[in-house]
Coordinates of C-alpha atoms and ligand atoms in Angstrom, one line a residue:
X28 CA -44.8 44.7 134.9
X29 CA -45.0 42.9 131.1
X30 CA -46.6 44.9 128.7
X31 CA -47.9 44.1 125.9
X32 CA -48.8 46.4 122.9
X33 CA -50.8 45.4 119.8
X34 CA -49.9 47.7 116.7
X35 CA -51.3 47.6 113.2
X36 CA -49.7 48.3 110.2
X37 CA -52.3 50.6 108.2
X38 CA -52.5 52.6 104.7
X39 CA -51.1 56.9 105.2
X40 CA -54.0 57.9 103.2
X41 CA -57.9 57.6 103.3
X42 CA -57.8 57.8 99.4
X43 CA -57.8 54.0 99.7
X44 CA -59.1 52.3 96.4
X45 CA -61.4 48.8 97.1
X46 CA -61.5 46.0 94.4
X47 CA -64.8 46.0 93.7
X48 CA -64.4 42.1 92.6
X49 CA -62.2 40.4 95.5
X50 CA -63.8 43.3 98.2
X51 CA -60.0 43.7 99.4
X52 CA -58.2 47.0 99.7
X53 CA -55.8 47.9 97.2
X54 CA -52.3 48.2 99.5
X55 CA -50.2 48.1 96.2
X56 CA -48.2 51.0 96.3
X57 CA -49.9 52.8 99.2
X58 CA -47.5 53.9 101.8
X59 CA -47.8 52.3 105.5
X60 CA -47.6 53.6 108.4
X61 CA -48.8 52.8 112.1
X62 CA -52.3 53.0 113.2
X63 CA -52.2 56.5 114.8
X64 CA -54.7 55.2 117.6
X65 CA -51.6 52.8 118.6
X66 CA -49.5 55.4 119.4
X67 CA -51.9 55.9 122.5
X68 CA -51.3 52.6 123.4
X69 CA -47.6 52.4 123.1
X70 CA -47.0 55.5 124.8
X71 CA -49.1 53.8 127.6
X72 CA -47.7 51.1 127.8
X73 CA -44.0 53.2 127.8
X74 CA -45.0 55.4 131.0
X75 CA -46.4 52.7 132.7
X76 CA -42.8 50.9 132.4
X77 CA -41.3 54.3 133.3
X78 CA -43.3 54.4 136.1
X79 CA -43.3 50.6 137.4
X80 CA -40.4 48.8 135.7
X81 CA -40.6 45.8 133.2
X82 CA -40.9 45.3 129.6
X83 CA -42.9 46.7 126.6
X84 CA -43.1 44.3 123.6
X85 CA -45.4 45.0 120.9
X86 CA -46.7 43.1 117.8
X87 CA -48.4 43.2 114.7
X88 CA -50.5 40.7 112.0
X89 CA -49.3 41.1 109.3
X90 CA -47.3 40.5 106.1
X91 CA -43.7 40.5 106.3
X92 CA -43.6 44.2 105.6
X93 CA -45.5 45.0 108.6
X94 CA -42.3 44.6 110.5
X95 CA -41.8 48.9 109.5
X96 CA -44.5 49.3 112.5
X97 CA -42.1 47.5 114.9
X98 CA -39.4 49.1 114.1
X99 CA -41.2 52.5 114.4
X100 CA -42.2 51.0 118.0
X101 CA -38.5 50.5 118.8
X102 CA -37.9 54.1 118.0
X103 CA -40.1 55.0 121.0
X104 CA -38.9 53.2 122.9
X105 CA -40.1 49.3 122.4
X106 CA -38.1 46.9 124.2
X107 CA -39.0 43.7 121.7
X108 CA -41.3 43.2 118.7
X109 CA -42.9 40.5 116.4
X110 CA -44.5 40.0 113.2
X111 CA -46.8 37.9 113.1
X112 CA -47.0 36.8 109.6
X113 CA -48.1 33.2 107.7
X114 CA -49.6 32.9 104.3
X115 CA -52.4 30.6 106.4
X116 CA -53.5 33.7 108.5
X117 CA -54.4 36.2 105.3
X118 CA -57.9 36.8 104.9
X119 CA -58.9 36.7 108.6
X120 CA -62.2 38.9 109.7
X121 CA -62.1 39.9 113.4
X122 CA -63.0 36.4 114.8
X123 CA -59.8 35.1 113.3
X124 CA -57.9 38.2 113.7
X125 CA -58.4 38.1 117.4
X126 CA -58.2 35.1 117.8
X127 CA -54.1 34.6 115.6
X128 CA -53.6 37.8 118.2
X129 CA -54.5 36.1 121.6
X130 CA -53.0 32.7 120.3
X131 CA -49.9 34.5 119.3
X132 CA -49.7 36.2 122.8
X133 CA -49.5 33.3 124.4
X134 CA -46.9 32.1 122.8
X135 CA -44.7 35.2 122.9
X136 CA -45.0 34.8 126.8
X137 CA -47.5 35.5 129.9
X138 CA -47.9 39.3 129.9
X139 CA -49.7 41.4 133.0
X140 CA -51.5 43.7 130.8
X141 CA -52.1 43.8 127.0
X142 CA -53.0 47.6 125.7
X143 CA -54.4 48.4 122.0
X144 CA -55.6 51.3 119.9
X145 CA -59.4 52.2 120.6
X146 CA -59.9 50.9 116.6
X147 CA -57.7 51.6 113.2
X148 CA -58.0 53.8 110.9
X149 CA -59.1 51.4 107.9
X150 CA -60.6 48.5 109.2
X151 CA -62.5 50.3 112.4
X152 CA -64.4 48.4 113.7
X153 CA -63.0 48.2 117.3
X154 CA -63.5 45.1 118.1
X155 CA -60.2 43.5 117.7
X156 CA -59.6 43.8 121.7
X157 CA -62.5 43.1 123.6
X158 CA -62.0 39.7 121.5
X159 CA -58.7 38.8 122.2
X160 CA -59.5 39.3 126.1
X161 CA -62.8 36.9 125.3
X162 CA -60.6 34.5 123.7
X163 CA -58.3 34.7 126.0
X164 CA -60.5 34.3 129.3
X165 CA -59.2 37.6 130.5
X166 CA -60.7 40.4 131.4
X167 CA -61.0 44.3 129.6
X168 CA -62.0 47.4 129.4
X169 CA -62.5 49.6 126.0
X170 CA -62.4 53.4 125.4
X171 CA -60.3 54.0 128.6
X172 CA -58.7 57.8 128.8
X173 CA -57.0 57.1 132.5
X174 CA -54.7 54.4 134.0
X175 CA -53.4 53.7 137.3
X176 CA -51.5 50.6 138.2
X177 CA -53.3 49.1 141.8
X178 CA -53.9 46.4 143.8
X179 CA -51.8 43.9 141.9
X180 CA -54.4 44.9 138.8
X181 CA -55.2 48.5 136.9
X182 CA -58.1 50.8 137.9
X183 CA -59.1 52.5 134.9
X184 CA -61.5 55.3 133.7
X185 CA -64.0 54.5 131.0
X186 CA -65.4 57.3 129.2
X187 CA -68.7 55.3 128.1
X188 CA -71.7 57.4 126.4
X189 CA -72.9 59.3 129.1
X190 CA -71.1 58.6 132.1
X191 CA -67.6 57.6 132.8
X192 CA -67.1 54.5 134.9
X193 CA -64.2 53.4 137.1
X194 CA -62.8 50.2 137.1
X195 CA -60.9 47.9 138.8
X196 CA -59.4 44.5 136.9
X197 CA -56.9 42.1 138.2
X198 CA -54.1 41.0 136.0
X199 CA -54.1 39.8 133.4
X200 CA -56.3 42.1 131.2
X201 CA -56.4 44.1 128.1
X202 CA -57.6 48.1 127.4
X203 CA -57.7 49.9 124.8
X204 CA -56.9 53.3 125.0
X205 CA -58.6 56.9 123.7
X206 CA -56.5 59.7 122.2
X207 CA -56.8 61.9 125.4
X208 CA -54.7 59.2 127.8
X209 CA -51.5 61.0 127.0
X210 CA -49.4 62.8 124.0
X211 CA -47.5 60.1 122.0
X212 CA -43.9 61.2 122.1
X213 CA -42.0 61.3 118.9
X214 CA -39.2 58.8 118.0
X215 CA -35.7 60.3 119.0
X216 CA -32.3 59.9 117.0
X217 CA -30.9 58.5 120.2
X218 CA -33.3 55.6 120.8
X219 CA -33.2 55.2 116.9
X220 CA -29.6 54.6 117.2
X221 CA -29.4 52.4 119.8
X222 CA -32.3 50.5 118.1
X223 CA -30.4 49.9 114.9
X224 CA -29.6 46.5 114.8
X225 CA -32.3 45.4 117.1
X226 CA -34.1 41.8 116.1
X227 CA -37.7 42.1 114.7
X228 CA -39.4 38.3 115.7
X229 CA -41.3 36.6 112.9
X230 CA -43.6 34.1 114.0
X231 CA -46.4 31.8 112.3
X232 CA -48.6 29.7 113.0
X233 CA -46.3 26.8 113.4
X234 CA -45.2 28.4 116.5
X235 CA -48.4 29.0 118.3
X236 CA -49.6 26.8 120.8
X237 CA -53.2 25.8 118.2
X238 CA -51.9 25.1 114.8
X239 CA -54.7 23.8 113.6
X240 CA -55.1 25.7 110.5
X241 CA -58.7 25.8 110.4
X242 CA -59.0 28.4 112.8
X243 CA -56.4 31.1 111.5
X244 CA -57.5 33.2 108.0
X245 CA -59.9 32.5 105.5
X246 CA -60.7 29.2 106.6
X247 CA -61.5 30.5 110.3
X248 CA -63.3 33.4 109.4
X249 CA -67.1 33.2 109.4
X250 CA -67.7 36.8 107.8
X251 CA -68.2 36.6 104.2
X252 CA -68.1 40.0 102.2
X253 CA -70.9 39.7 99.7
X254 CA -70.3 43.0 97.8
X255 CA -67.8 46.0 98.7
X256 CA -68.6 49.5 97.4
X257 CA -68.3 53.1 97.6
X258 CA -71.3 54.6 98.4
X259 CA -73.1 57.0 95.7
X260 CA -72.4 60.8 96.4
X261 CA -75.9 62.5 95.8
X262 CA -75.2 65.3 97.4
X263 CA -76.9 68.8 95.4
X264 CA -75.0 72.0 96.0
X265 CA -76.7 75.8 95.3
X266 CA -74.3 78.9 95.8
X267 CA -76.3 81.7 97.2
X268 CA -75.4 85.4 97.1
X269 CA -75.0 86.9 100.4
X270 CA -77.7 89.1 100.4
X271 CA -80.3 86.4 99.6
X272 CA -79.1 83.8 101.7
X273 CA -82.0 84.5 104.7
X274 CA -84.4 84.3 102.3
X275 CA -83.2 81.4 100.3
X276 CA -83.0 79.6 103.5
X277 CA -86.1 81.0 105.2
X278 CA -88.0 79.2 101.9
X279 CA -86.3 76.0 102.4
X280 CA -87.1 75.5 105.6
X281 CA -90.7 76.4 105.5
X282 CA -90.7 74.3 102.4
X283 CA -89.3 71.2 104.1
X284 CA -92.0 71.8 107.1
X285 CA -89.1 72.8 109.9
X286 CA -91.4 76.1 110.0
Ligands
FAD16 P1 -60.1 47.2 115.2 O1 -61.2 46.3 115.8 O2 -60.3 48.8 114.9 O3 -58.4 47.6 115.6 C1 -58.5 47.8 117.8 C2 -57.2 47.4 117.9 O4 -56.9 46.6 117.8 C3 -56.1 48.0 117.4 O5 -56.0 49.9 117.1 C4 -54.7 47.6 117.5 O6 -54.6 47.7 118.8 C5 -55.2 45.8 117.2 N1 -55.3 45.5 115.9 C6 -56.1 45.5 115.2 N2 -55.3 44.3 114.5 C7 -54.1 44.1 114.3 C8 -53.1 43.6 113.5 N3 -53.5 43.1 112.2 N4 -51.9 43.2 114.5 C9 -51.7 43.9 115.8 N5 -52.8 44.4 116.3 C10 -53.9 44.4 116.0 N6 -57.4 42.3 106.2 C11 -56.6 42.2 106.0 O7 -55.4 43.3 105.7 N7 -56.2 41.4 104.5 C12 -57.3 40.3 104.3 O8 -57.3 39.3 103.6 C13 -58.7 40.8 105.2 N8 -59.4 39.9 104.5 C14 -60.7 39.8 105.0 C15 -61.6 39.6 104.9 C16 -63.1 39.4 105.5 C17 -64.4 38.3 105.4 C18 -63.3 40.6 106.3 C19 -64.3 40.6 107.5 C20 -62.1 41.3 107.0 C21 -61.1 40.7 106.3 N9 -60.2 41.8 106.6 C22 -58.5 41.6 105.8 C23 -59.9 42.4 107.4 C24 -59.5 42.5 108.7 O9 -60.6 41.5 109.5 C25 -59.3 43.6 109.8 O10 -58.3 44.6 109.5 C26 -58.9 43.0 111.5 O11 -59.8 42.5 111.5 C27 -58.5 44.1 112.3 O12 -60.1 44.6 112.5 P2 -59.7 46.1 112.9 O13 -59.2 47.0 111.6 O14 -61.6 46.6 112.5 O15 -59.3 46.4 113.9

């Protein structure tokens, strides 16, 4: 079974500031790590490989330093890893990011299953996975909390708002996984030693099947950020003495016409 896992490098802190002029995250000097939700996708891939054989390939679109997350994936057990990096890919919105990843994955090889995290902790849109599948014209399921290989494909349980849906998808297909699917393993010292010299492949736009720069980066991004700003914090606080709290709360509920 040939599995590809999409992993993204994100800031390690949620205190990242936004440049108000350009609307871009100020990433300089901010420590990075693998998007935590992608650890669950990688763990799922490793368990499927353990049960059914095959290879686990990981890939990330980002600057050259995103190699660090590929190395992290090697230490958890991934077989091969790619960084899709090219100046012409910069400034990509969700459409261009997912198109780039679909092209990159196709250029790397044929995969039975593509796994993604359910969302990232920086962009947070949860759109990239399903959008990759749409660009590739393959079946996909999001918010998956259980997966099993069957009938030349996978049977997955999707956690929808009010129901859990079980679906069968033939290979090739794409799945975005929920946190409760499996507990991610810690990188092991033994594996870390084995993968010290393993190369990380760097791939640019010229290696993709579609090399038209207008389909990538800023040129391929119809979304334009007009303005980005932190919401104003207008929360008012009051300290109440414990012996008067019930009386105060009753007064406020009456004032707001809840009583
Ligand atoms: P989600 O949809 O929340 O991620 C879901 C899953 O998809 C992840 O768990 C992971 O498995 C996979 N995934 C997502 N992104 C990647 C990736 N890069 N590589 C591998 N797998 C991935 N961001 C920048 O960093 N630099 C920019 O210059 C920039 N410019 C932008 C300009 C515009 C106009 C807009 C709208 C956005 C820009 N962004 C930029 C943000 C960028 O579009 C998002 O980071 C990107 O689309 C991923 O979306 P997300 O983080 O919401 O991923």
